[in-house]
Amino acid sequence: MNNIINSVNLIYYSPTGTSRKIAHAIGDGLKVNNLKESDITFGNNLIESSPKDSLTVIVSPVYGGRIPSIFFERLGTPNGNGAMCAVVAVYGNRHYDDALLELKDEMTKRGFRTVAAASFIGEHSFSRDNMPVAAGRPDHYDLCMAEHFGKEVMDKINTVPDFGDLWVPGNHPYKEIKPKQPVAPVSTDSCCSCGLCVSSCPTHAISLDQSGNIHTDIDKCTLCCACVKVCPQGARVFDTPFTKFLFDNFSERKNPEFYF
Ligand SMILES: Cc1cc2nc3c(=O)[nH]c(=O)nc-3n(C[C@H](O)[C@H](O)[C@H](O)COP(=O)(O)O)c2cc1C
């Protein structure tokens, strides 16, 4: 640890695990002993207010060019007390639009000062084997970049004591959130009722009845596709024309961006 930072809180929401991988790599790059990890994918995890001499690194996936509202529900309103934070958006190779700005704004409201921001790419939740979108990402290069970002955050904290308001890309008003369509992934005939989809769902939208049938509450489903990616049988599917649209238009590789 250095003189300025005495503890680090690494907070992430990550239904399909890409934001978690990025968060861990950033954590490695920070090279600190006193790192607390708060995975808020399945619940609030009681995030405490932050002492002034702490750093919070906050990592969220991008949904519709925004931060998913469930992220802020899970995060709650911890008081930043003027402590530093780094904000990170992980998106599926289309764009992160206003997500990074929204994350920075929300952390400012909670009393944090944003020292750095970054965007990374993760396999798109709607990616399919026959129409891959950022498949396999974050890859080795992305994870090296994430580790490097962690190192640069610490370097900035150690060398720039009085930093001003950080500019991050994005617009006010934020991109409009479209109403969710009444759709959700479905379990097909090859479902073996193992229940992994049930336990993978961050919003508890999936249940297994005594006859081994899977039920999905469409209103609770956020389309995160954790259930699709975790299914060992490939029996859970989410068929959306959007996958082809993404594959046709957003297959060209994008790369991480840092803002200091
Ligand atoms: C409902 C929904 C909306 C999404 N919207 C976007 C988007 O606007 N832009 C984008 O590039 N990726 C988008 N994605 C893809 C995710 O941001 C991406 O797959 C991310 O890596 C998922 O993070 P996780 O693995 O931590 O769950 C969306 C995914 C979902 C489920």
PDB file of C-alpha atoms and ligand atoms in Angstrom:
ATOM      1  CA  MET A   1       0.000   0.000   0.000  1.00  0.00           C
ATOM      2  CA  ASN A   2       1.165   3.610  -0.423  1.00  0.00           C
ATOM      3  CA  ASN A   3       0.827   6.680   1.821  1.00  0.00           C
ATOM      4  CA  ILE A   4      -2.298   7.977   0.112  1.00  0.00           C
ATOM      5  CA  ILE A   5      -4.363   4.798  -0.199  1.00  0.00           C
ATOM      6  CA  ASN A   6      -4.873   2.453   2.753  1.00  0.00           C
ATOM      7  CA  SER A   7      -7.550   0.167   1.370  1.00  0.00           C
ATOM      8  CA  VAL A   8      -9.090  -0.768  -1.972  1.00  0.00           C
ATOM      9  CA  ASN A   9     -12.651  -1.913  -2.635  1.00  0.00           C
ATOM     10  CA  LEU A  10     -13.205  -3.741  -5.927  1.00  0.00           C
ATOM     11  CA  ILE A  11     -16.921  -3.742  -6.735  1.00  0.00           C
ATOM     12  CA  TYR A  12     -18.442  -5.509  -9.742  1.00  0.00           C
ATOM     13  CA  TYR A  13     -21.719  -6.799 -11.157  1.00  0.00           C
ATOM     14  CA  SER A  14     -21.162  -9.563 -13.679  1.00  0.00           C
ATOM     15  CA  PRO A  15     -23.857 -12.074 -14.727  1.00  0.00           C
ATOM     16  CA  THR A  16     -21.753 -13.694 -17.487  1.00  0.00           C
ATOM     17  CA  GLY A  17     -18.350 -13.195 -15.859  1.00  0.00           C
ATOM     18  CA  THR A  18     -16.575 -10.807 -18.257  1.00  0.00           C
ATOM     19  CA  SER A  19     -16.728  -7.789 -15.931  1.00  0.00           C
ATOM     20  CA  ARG A  20     -15.491 -10.024 -13.115  1.00  0.00           C
ATOM     21  CA  LYS A  21     -12.419 -11.021 -15.173  1.00  0.00           C
ATOM     22  CA  ILE A  22     -11.645  -7.381 -15.951  1.00  0.00           C
ATOM     23  CA  ALA A  23     -12.132  -6.403 -12.299  1.00  0.00           C
ATOM     24  CA  HIS A  24      -9.714  -9.105 -11.132  1.00  0.00           C
ATOM     25  CA  ALA A  25      -7.058  -8.093 -13.669  1.00  0.00           C
ATOM     26  CA  ILE A  26      -7.341  -4.435 -12.614  1.00  0.00           C
ATOM     27  CA  GLY A  27      -7.034  -5.575  -9.001  1.00  0.00           C
ATOM     28  CA  ASP A  28      -3.824  -7.454  -9.883  1.00  0.00           C
ATOM     29  CA  GLY A  29      -2.395  -4.325 -11.481  1.00  0.00           C
ATOM     30  CA  LEU A  30      -3.063  -2.195  -8.403  1.00  0.00           C
ATOM     31  CA  LYS A  31      -0.561  -4.336  -6.460  1.00  0.00           C
ATOM     32  CA  VAL A  32      -2.079  -3.771  -3.028  1.00  0.00           C
ATOM     33  CA  ASN A  33      -2.403  -6.076  -0.025  1.00  0.00           C
ATOM     34  CA  ASN A  34      -5.560  -4.669   1.480  1.00  0.00           C
ATOM     35  CA  LEU A  35      -8.035  -5.340  -1.347  1.00  0.00           C
ATOM     36  CA  LYS A  36     -11.656  -6.106  -0.533  1.00  0.00           C
ATOM     37  CA  GLU A  37     -13.776  -7.675  -3.255  1.00  0.00           C
ATOM     38  CA  SER A  38     -17.516  -6.939  -3.449  1.00  0.00           C
ATOM     39  CA  ASP A  39     -19.367  -9.038  -6.018  1.00  0.00           C
ATOM     40  CA  ILE A  40     -22.827  -7.462  -6.197  1.00  0.00           C
ATOM     41  CA  THR A  41     -24.159  -9.771  -8.927  1.00  0.00           C
ATOM     42  CA  PHE A  42     -26.475 -11.641  -6.578  1.00  0.00           C
ATOM     43  CA  GLY A  43     -27.106  -9.064  -3.873  1.00  0.00           C
ATOM     44  CA  ASN A  44     -25.998  -5.926  -2.157  1.00  0.00           C
ATOM     45  CA  ASN A  45     -23.096  -7.438  -0.211  1.00  0.00           C
ATOM     46  CA  LEU A  46     -23.436  -4.593   2.297  1.00  0.00           C
ATOM     47  CA  ILE A  47     -21.166  -2.032   0.740  1.00  0.00           C
ATOM     48  CA  GLU A  48     -19.921   0.226   3.467  1.00  0.00           C
ATOM     49  CA  SER A  49     -19.117   3.891   3.216  1.00  0.00           C
ATOM     50  CA  SER A  50     -15.562   4.598   2.151  1.00  0.00           C
ATOM     51  CA  PRO A  51     -12.826   6.167   4.233  1.00  0.00           C
ATOM     52  CA  LYS A  52     -11.181   9.165   2.586  1.00  0.00           C
ATOM     53  CA  ASP A  53      -7.893   7.279   2.194  1.00  0.00           C
ATOM     54  CA  SER A  54      -9.464   4.446   0.190  1.00  0.00           C
ATOM     55  CA  LEU A  55      -9.813   3.694  -3.501  1.00  0.00           C
ATOM     56  CA  THR A  56     -12.969   2.133  -4.965  1.00  0.00           C
ATOM     57  CA  VAL A  57     -12.793   0.445  -8.353  1.00  0.00           C
ATOM     58  CA  ILE A  58     -16.236  -0.079  -9.793  1.00  0.00           C
ATOM     59  CA  VAL A  59     -16.903  -2.311 -12.823  1.00  0.00           C
ATOM     60  CA  SER A  60     -20.230  -2.717 -14.620  1.00  0.00           C
ATOM     61  CA  PRO A  61     -21.429  -4.224 -17.890  1.00  0.00           C
ATOM     62  CA  VAL A  62     -23.172  -1.941 -20.387  1.00  0.00           C
ATOM     63  CA  TYR A  63     -26.838  -2.577 -21.207  1.00  0.00           C
ATOM     64  CA  GLY A  64     -28.382  -0.446 -23.976  1.00  0.00           C
ATOM     65  CA  GLY A  65     -25.552   2.078 -23.778  1.00  0.00           C
ATOM     66  CA  ARG A  66     -26.238   2.618 -20.058  1.00  0.00           C
ATOM     67  CA  ILE A  67     -25.391   1.077 -16.716  1.00  0.00           C
ATOM     68  CA  PRO A  68     -28.103  -1.503 -15.892  1.00  0.00           C
ATOM     69  CA  SER A  69     -30.424  -0.104 -13.193  1.00  0.00           C
ATOM     70  CA  ILE A  70     -29.942  -3.277 -11.147  1.00  0.00           C
ATOM     71  CA  PHE A  71     -26.292  -2.271 -10.737  1.00  0.00           C
ATOM     72  CA  PHE A  72     -27.257   0.877  -8.817  1.00  0.00           C
ATOM     73  CA  GLU A  73     -29.933  -1.014  -6.853  1.00  0.00           C
ATOM     74  CA  ARG A  74     -27.287  -3.486  -5.728  1.00  0.00           C
ATOM     75  CA  LEU A  75     -24.696  -0.777  -5.090  1.00  0.00           C
ATOM     76  CA  GLY A  76     -26.971   1.270  -2.859  1.00  0.00           C
ATOM     77  CA  THR A  77     -25.765   4.651  -1.667  1.00  0.00           C
ATOM     78  CA  PRO A  78     -22.430   4.182   0.084  1.00  0.00           C
ATOM     79  CA  ASN A  79     -20.927   7.513   1.094  1.00  0.00           C
ATOM     80  CA  GLY A  80     -17.662   8.236  -0.735  1.00  0.00           C
ATOM     81  CA  ASN A  81     -16.541  10.887   1.782  1.00  0.00           C
ATOM     82  CA  GLY A  82     -14.382  12.439  -0.942  1.00  0.00           C
ATOM     83  CA  ALA A  83     -12.482   9.169  -1.520  1.00  0.00           C
ATOM     84  CA  MET A  84     -11.162   8.281  -4.958  1.00  0.00           C
ATOM     85  CA  CYS A  85     -12.776   5.902  -7.392  1.00  0.00           C
ATOM     86  CA  ALA A  86     -12.026   4.460 -10.822  1.00  0.00           C
ATOM     87  CA  VAL A  87     -15.032   3.708 -13.020  1.00  0.00           C
ATOM     88  CA  VAL A  88     -14.999   0.929 -15.612  1.00  0.00           C
ATOM     89  CA  ALA A  89     -17.576  -0.111 -18.235  1.00  0.00           C
ATOM     90  CA  VAL A  90     -17.431  -3.487 -19.989  1.00  0.00           C
ATOM     91  CA  TYR A  91     -19.354  -3.691 -23.261  1.00  0.00           C
ATOM     92  CA  GLY A  92     -19.987  -6.220 -26.005  1.00  0.00           C
ATOM     93  CA  ASN A  93     -18.106  -4.551 -28.880  1.00  0.00           C
ATOM     94  CA  ARG A  94     -21.030  -2.387 -30.049  1.00  0.00           C
ATOM     95  CA  HIS A  95     -20.543   0.746 -27.901  1.00  0.00           C
ATOM     96  CA  TYR A  96     -20.717   1.947 -24.319  1.00  0.00           C
ATOM     97  CA  ASP A  97     -22.444   5.223 -25.290  1.00  0.00           C
ATOM     98  CA  ASP A  98     -23.268   7.079 -22.033  1.00  0.00           C
ATOM     99  CA  ALA A  99     -22.477   4.270 -19.572  1.00  0.00           C
ATOM    100  CA  LEU A 100     -19.112   5.574 -18.420  1.00  0.00           C
ATOM    101  CA  LEU A 101     -20.458   9.095 -17.896  1.00  0.00           C
ATOM    102  CA  GLU A 102     -23.461   7.735 -16.009  1.00  0.00           C
ATOM    103  CA  LEU A 103     -21.205   5.660 -13.768  1.00  0.00           C
ATOM    104  CA  LYS A 104     -18.979   8.649 -13.057  1.00  0.00           C
ATOM    105  CA  ASP A 105     -22.005  10.898 -12.363  1.00  0.00           C
ATOM    106  CA  GLU A 106     -23.535   8.364  -9.968  1.00  0.00           C
ATOM    107  CA  MET A 107     -20.270   7.954  -8.080  1.00  0.00           C
ATOM    108  CA  THR A 108     -19.925  11.756  -7.849  1.00  0.00           C
ATOM    109  CA  LYS A 109     -23.442  11.911  -6.358  1.00  0.00           C
ATOM    110  CA  ARG A 110     -22.297   9.396  -3.745  1.00  0.00           C
ATOM    111  CA  GLY A 111     -19.360  11.630  -2.798  1.00  0.00           C
ATOM    112  CA  PHE A 112     -16.502   9.963  -4.735  1.00  0.00           C
ATOM    113  CA  ARG A 113     -13.860  11.717  -6.859  1.00  0.00           C
ATOM    114  CA  THR A 114     -13.180   9.891 -10.125  1.00  0.00           C
ATOM    115  CA  VAL A 115      -9.446   9.537 -10.664  1.00  0.00           C
ATOM    116  CA  ALA A 116      -9.644   7.415 -13.835  1.00  0.00           C
ATOM    117  CA  ALA A 117     -12.049   5.653 -16.166  1.00  0.00           C
ATOM    118  CA  ALA A 118     -11.804   2.859 -18.704  1.00  0.00           C
ATOM    119  CA  SER A 119     -13.845   0.805 -21.118  1.00  0.00           C
ATOM    120  CA  PHE A 120     -13.154  -2.836 -21.929  1.00  0.00           C
ATOM    121  CA  ILE A 121     -14.739  -5.375 -24.225  1.00  0.00           C
ATOM    122  CA  GLY A 122     -16.414  -8.590 -23.092  1.00  0.00           C
ATOM    123  CA  GLU A 123     -18.089 -11.320 -25.113  1.00  0.00           C
ATOM    124  CA  HIS A 124     -21.532 -10.034 -25.977  1.00  0.00           C
ATOM    125  CA  SER A 125     -24.250 -11.632 -23.874  1.00  0.00           C
ATOM    126  CA  PHE A 126     -26.162 -12.343 -27.125  1.00  0.00           C
ATOM    127  CA  SER A 127     -23.129 -13.837 -28.944  1.00  0.00           C
ATOM    128  CA  ARG A 128     -23.777 -17.304 -30.394  1.00  0.00           C
ATOM    129  CA  ASP A 129     -21.402 -19.943 -31.771  1.00  0.00           C
ATOM    130  CA  ASN A 130     -22.661 -19.379 -35.326  1.00  0.00           C
ATOM    131  CA  MET A 131     -22.780 -15.575 -34.936  1.00  0.00           C
ATOM    132  CA  PRO A 132     -19.935 -14.674 -32.537  1.00  0.00           C
ATOM    133  CA  VAL A 133     -19.736 -11.128 -31.187  1.00  0.00           C
ATOM    134  CA  ALA A 134     -16.506 -10.439 -29.258  1.00  0.00           C
ATOM    135  CA  ALA A 135     -16.387 -14.182 -28.506  1.00  0.00           C
ATOM    136  CA  GLY A 136     -13.801 -15.159 -25.904  1.00  0.00           C
ATOM    137  CA  ARG A 137     -13.175 -11.621 -24.723  1.00  0.00           C
ATOM    138  CA  PRO A 138     -11.688 -10.393 -22.544  1.00  0.00           C
ATOM    139  CA  ASP A 139      -8.710 -12.219 -24.059  1.00  0.00           C
ATOM    140  CA  HIS A 140      -5.081 -12.216 -22.988  1.00  0.00           C
ATOM    141  CA  TYR A 141      -4.456  -8.760 -24.486  1.00  0.00           C
ATOM    142  CA  ASP A 142      -7.532  -7.290 -22.759  1.00  0.00           C
ATOM    143  CA  LEU A 143      -6.486  -8.720 -19.400  1.00  0.00           C
ATOM    144  CA  CYS A 144      -2.940  -7.354 -19.781  1.00  0.00           C
ATOM    145  CA  MET A 145      -4.473  -3.966 -20.576  1.00  0.00           C
ATOM    146  CA  ALA A 146      -6.724  -4.203 -17.521  1.00  0.00           C
ATOM    147  CA  GLU A 147      -3.736  -5.010 -15.325  1.00  0.00           C
ATOM    148  CA  HIS A 148      -1.894  -2.088 -16.886  1.00  0.00           C
ATOM    149  CA  PHE A 149      -4.866   0.186 -16.166  1.00  0.00           C
ATOM    150  CA  GLY A 150      -4.688  -0.807 -12.492  1.00  0.00           C
ATOM    151  CA  LYS A 151      -1.002   0.088 -12.408  1.00  0.00           C
ATOM    152  CA  GLU A 152      -1.629   3.459 -14.100  1.00  0.00           C
ATOM    153  CA  VAL A 153      -4.401   4.289 -11.622  1.00  0.00           C
ATOM    154  CA  MET A 154      -1.975   3.809  -8.736  1.00  0.00           C
ATOM    155  CA  ASP A 155       0.714   5.804 -10.585  1.00  0.00           C
ATOM    156  CA  LYS A 156      -1.691   8.722 -11.021  1.00  0.00           C
ATOM    157  CA  ILE A 157      -2.736   8.613  -7.367  1.00  0.00           C
ATOM    158  CA  ASN A 158       0.918   8.673  -6.311  1.00  0.00           C
ATOM    159  CA  THR A 159       2.058  11.400  -8.666  1.00  0.00           C
ATOM    160  CA  VAL A 160      -0.942  13.744  -9.149  1.00  0.00           C
ATOM    161  CA  PRO A 161      -2.253  14.662  -5.693  1.00  0.00           C
ATOM    162  CA  ASP A 162      -4.646  17.412  -6.840  1.00  0.00           C
ATOM    163  CA  PHE A 163      -6.503  16.301  -9.920  1.00  0.00           C
ATOM    164  CA  GLY A 164      -9.501  18.142 -11.356  1.00  0.00           C
ATOM    165  CA  ASP A 165     -12.783  16.877 -12.729  1.00  0.00           C
ATOM    166  CA  LEU A 166     -12.128  13.949 -15.071  1.00  0.00           C
ATOM    167  CA  TRP A 167     -13.603  14.139 -18.577  1.00  0.00           C
ATOM    168  CA  VAL A 168     -15.169  10.926 -19.809  1.00  0.00           C
ATOM    169  CA  PRO A 169     -17.078  10.399 -23.069  1.00  0.00           C
ATOM    170  CA  GLY A 170     -20.874  10.437 -23.078  1.00  0.00           C
ATOM    171  CA  ASN A 171     -23.799  12.832 -23.318  1.00  0.00           C
ATOM    172  CA  HIS A 172     -26.469  14.430 -21.169  1.00  0.00           C
ATOM    173  CA  PRO A 173     -29.287  13.559 -21.341  1.00  0.00           C
ATOM    174  CA  TYR A 174     -28.232   9.910 -21.385  1.00  0.00           C
ATOM    175  CA  LYS A 175     -29.402   7.533 -24.059  1.00  0.00           C
ATOM    176  CA  GLU A 176     -33.050   6.645 -23.490  1.00  0.00           C
ATOM    177  CA  ILE A 177     -33.754   3.287 -21.865  1.00  0.00           C
ATOM    178  CA  LYS A 178     -36.096   1.357 -24.152  1.00  0.00           C
ATOM    179  CA  PRO A 179     -38.931  -0.561 -22.482  1.00  0.00           C
ATOM    180  CA  LYS A 180     -38.010  -4.241 -22.168  1.00  0.00           C
ATOM    181  CA  GLN A 181     -39.748  -6.535 -24.643  1.00  0.00           C
ATOM    182  CA  PRO A 182     -41.755  -9.365 -23.024  1.00  0.00           C
ATOM    183  CA  VAL A 183     -39.151 -11.992 -23.925  1.00  0.00           C
ATOM    184  CA  ALA A 184     -36.652 -14.202 -22.069  1.00  0.00           C
ATOM    185  CA  PRO A 185     -34.395 -17.185 -22.797  1.00  0.00           C
ATOM    186  CA  VAL A 186     -36.210 -20.531 -22.989  1.00  0.00           C
ATOM    187  CA  SER A 187     -35.248 -24.079 -22.032  1.00  0.00           C
ATOM    188  CA  THR A 188     -35.409 -26.498 -24.961  1.00  0.00           C
ATOM    189  CA  ASP A 189     -35.993 -30.285 -25.037  1.00  0.00           C
ATOM    190  CA  SER A 190     -32.366 -31.125 -24.227  1.00  0.00           C
ATOM    191  CA  CYS A 191     -32.750 -29.556 -20.760  1.00  0.00           C
ATOM    192  CA  CYS A 192     -31.738 -32.120 -18.106  1.00  0.00           C
ATOM    193  CA  SER A 193     -33.211 -30.068 -15.215  1.00  0.00           C
ATOM    194  CA  CYS A 194     -29.823 -29.717 -13.513  1.00  0.00           C
ATOM    195  CA  GLY A 195     -30.882 -26.323 -12.158  1.00  0.00           C
ATOM    196  CA  LEU A 196     -27.661 -24.480 -13.005  1.00  0.00           C
ATOM    197  CA  CYS A 197     -29.700 -21.852 -14.843  1.00  0.00           C
ATOM    198  CA  VAL A 198     -31.728 -21.295 -11.666  1.00  0.00           C
ATOM    199  CA  SER A 199     -28.671 -20.589  -9.534  1.00  0.00           C
ATOM    200  CA  SER A 200     -26.967 -18.473 -12.220  1.00  0.00           C
ATOM    201  CA  CYS A 201     -29.806 -15.950 -12.484  1.00  0.00           C
ATOM    202  CA  PRO A 202     -28.995 -12.687 -10.645  1.00  0.00           C
ATOM    203  CA  THR A 203     -32.674 -11.688 -10.386  1.00  0.00           C
ATOM    204  CA  HIS A 204     -34.046 -15.112  -9.386  1.00  0.00           C
ATOM    205  CA  ALA A 205     -36.271 -15.117 -12.462  1.00  0.00           C
ATOM    206  CA  ILE A 206     -35.890 -18.877 -13.081  1.00  0.00           C
ATOM    207  CA  SER A 207     -37.407 -21.715 -11.063  1.00  0.00           C
ATOM    208  CA  LEU A 208     -37.494 -25.499 -11.309  1.00  0.00           C
ATOM    209  CA  ASP A 209     -40.717 -27.285 -10.371  1.00  0.00           C
ATOM    210  CA  GLN A 210     -41.036 -30.757  -8.855  1.00  0.00           C
ATOM    211  CA  SER A 211     -41.617 -32.334 -12.268  1.00  0.00           C
ATOM    212  CA  GLY A 212     -38.300 -30.940 -13.480  1.00  0.00           C
ATOM    213  CA  ASN A 213     -39.800 -28.186 -15.614  1.00  0.00           C
ATOM    214  CA  ILE A 214     -38.081 -24.818 -15.825  1.00  0.00           C
ATOM    215  CA  HIS A 215     -40.153 -21.642 -15.485  1.00  0.00           C
ATOM    216  CA  THR A 216     -38.953 -18.135 -16.318  1.00  0.00           C
ATOM    217  CA  ASP A 217     -40.524 -14.972 -14.963  1.00  0.00           C
ATOM    218  CA  ILE A 218     -40.303 -12.655 -17.956  1.00  0.00           C
ATOM    219  CA  ASP A 219     -40.847  -9.561 -15.814  1.00  0.00           C
ATOM    220  CA  LYS A 220     -37.851 -10.361 -13.615  1.00  0.00           C
ATOM    221  CA  CYS A 221     -35.549 -11.396 -16.498  1.00  0.00           C
ATOM    222  CA  THR A 222     -32.973  -8.734 -17.459  1.00  0.00           C
ATOM    223  CA  LEU A 223     -31.815 -10.738 -20.542  1.00  0.00           C
ATOM    224  CA  CYS A 224     -28.334 -10.992 -19.037  1.00  0.00           C
ATOM    225  CA  CYS A 225     -28.044 -14.511 -20.569  1.00  0.00           C
ATOM    226  CA  ALA A 226     -26.123 -15.955 -17.622  1.00  0.00           C
ATOM    227  CA  CYS A 227     -28.467 -18.962 -17.868  1.00  0.00           C
ATOM    228  CA  VAL A 228     -27.668 -19.421 -21.571  1.00  0.00           C
ATOM    229  CA  LYS A 229     -23.903 -19.302 -21.035  1.00  0.00           C
ATOM    230  CA  VAL A 230     -23.921 -21.603 -17.982  1.00  0.00           C
ATOM    231  CA  CYS A 231     -26.099 -24.387 -19.464  1.00  0.00           C
ATOM    232  CA  PRO A 232     -23.906 -27.499 -19.913  1.00  0.00           C
ATOM    233  CA  GLN A 233     -26.367 -28.984 -22.434  1.00  0.00           C
ATOM    234  CA  GLY A 234     -26.692 -25.878 -24.594  1.00  0.00           C
ATOM    235  CA  ALA A 235     -30.387 -26.280 -23.843  1.00  0.00           C
ATOM    236  CA  ARG A 236     -31.030 -22.732 -22.736  1.00  0.00           C
ATOM    237  CA  VAL A 237     -31.380 -20.373 -25.705  1.00  0.00           C
ATOM    238  CA  PHE A 238     -32.181 -16.773 -26.366  1.00  0.00           C
ATOM    239  CA  ASP A 239     -33.052 -16.302 -30.002  1.00  0.00           C
ATOM    240  CA  THR A 240     -33.096 -12.659 -30.976  1.00  0.00           C
ATOM    241  CA  PRO A 241     -32.648 -11.040 -34.384  1.00  0.00           C
ATOM    242  CA  PHE A 242     -30.391  -8.594 -32.571  1.00  0.00           C
ATOM    243  CA  THR A 243     -27.597 -11.204 -32.548  1.00  0.00           C
ATOM    244  CA  LYS A 244     -27.430 -11.170 -36.343  1.00  0.00           C
ATOM    245  CA  PHE A 245     -27.552  -7.374 -36.338  1.00  0.00           C
ATOM    246  CA  LEU A 246     -24.602  -7.276 -33.930  1.00  0.00           C
ATOM    247  CA  PHE A 247     -22.710  -9.924 -35.882  1.00  0.00           C
ATOM    248  CA  ASP A 248     -23.264  -8.077 -39.191  1.00  0.00           C
ATOM    249  CA  ASN A 249     -22.410  -4.615 -37.866  1.00  0.00           C
ATOM    250  CA  PHE A 250     -20.167  -4.925 -34.810  1.00  0.00           C
ATOM    251  CA  SER A 251     -17.779  -7.793 -35.496  1.00  0.00           C
ATOM    252  CA  GLU A 252     -14.779  -5.550 -36.099  1.00  0.00           C
ATOM    253  CA  ARG A 253     -12.548  -5.677 -33.058  1.00  0.00           C
ATOM    254  CA  LYS A 254     -12.665  -2.713 -30.664  1.00  0.00           C
ATOM    255  CA  ASN A 255     -10.049  -2.064 -28.021  1.00  0.00           C
ATOM    256  CA  PRO A 256      -9.931  -0.852 -24.424  1.00  0.00           C
ATOM    257  CA  GLU A 257      -9.820   2.898 -23.755  1.00  0.00           C
ATOM    258  CA  PHE A 258      -8.370   4.683 -20.714  1.00  0.00           C
ATOM    259  CA  TYR A 259      -9.171   8.167 -19.382  1.00  0.00           C
ATOM    260  CA  PHE A 260      -6.833   9.824 -16.892  1.00  0.00           C
TER     261      PHE A 260
HETATM  262  C1  LIG B   1     -29.644  -6.448 -22.047  1.00  0.00           C
HETATM  263  C2  LIG B   1     -28.264  -6.240 -22.581  1.00  0.00           C
HETATM  264  C3  LIG B   1     -27.935  -5.071 -23.235  1.00  0.00           C
HETATM  265  C4  LIG B   1     -26.633  -4.871 -23.734  1.00  0.00           C
HETATM  266  N1  LIG B   1     -26.331  -3.691 -24.342  1.00  0.00           N
HETATM  267  C5  LIG B   1     -25.084  -3.495 -24.842  1.00  0.00           C
HETATM  268  C6  LIG B   1     -24.741  -2.269 -25.487  1.00  0.00           C
HETATM  269  O1  LIG B   1     -25.500  -1.304 -25.513  1.00  0.00           O
HETATM  270  N2  LIG B   1     -23.524  -2.164 -26.066  1.00  0.00           N
HETATM  271  C7  LIG B   1     -22.641  -3.206 -26.057  1.00  0.00           C
HETATM  272  O2  LIG B   1     -21.587  -3.085 -26.686  1.00  0.00           O
HETATM  273  N3  LIG B   1     -22.898  -4.356 -25.388  1.00  0.00           N
HETATM  274  C8  LIG B   1     -24.099  -4.523 -24.774  1.00  0.00           C
HETATM  275  N4  LIG B   1     -24.390  -5.683 -24.095  1.00  0.00           N
HETATM  276  C9  LIG B   1     -23.333  -6.689 -23.930  1.00  0.00           C
HETATM  277  C10 LIG B   1     -22.672  -6.637 -22.549  1.00  0.00           C
HETATM  278  O3  LIG B   1     -22.329  -5.325 -22.207  1.00  0.00           O
HETATM  279  C11 LIG B   1     -21.400  -7.497 -22.574  1.00  0.00           C
HETATM  280  O4  LIG B   1     -21.669  -8.780 -23.048  1.00  0.00           O
HETATM  281  C12 LIG B   1     -20.717  -7.583 -21.215  1.00  0.00           C
HETATM  282  O5  LIG B   1     -19.442  -8.138 -21.443  1.00  0.00           O
HETATM  283  C13 LIG B   1     -21.501  -8.459 -20.228  1.00  0.00           C
HETATM  284  O6  LIG B   1     -20.887  -8.365 -18.956  1.00  0.00           O
HETATM  285  P1  LIG B   1     -20.872  -9.564 -17.883  1.00  0.00           P
HETATM  286  O7  LIG B   1     -20.132 -10.728 -18.533  1.00  0.00           O
HETATM  287  O8  LIG B   1     -20.075  -9.019 -16.765  1.00  0.00           O
HETATM  288  O9  LIG B   1     -22.270  -9.927 -17.565  1.00  0.00           O
HETATM  289  C14 LIG B   1     -25.654  -5.893 -23.574  1.00  0.00           C
HETATM  290  C15 LIG B   1     -25.998  -7.058 -22.897  1.00  0.00           C
HETATM  291  C16 LIG B   1     -27.281  -7.240 -22.393  1.00  0.00           C
HETATM  292  C17 LIG B   1     -27.590  -8.493 -21.652  1.00  0.00           C
END
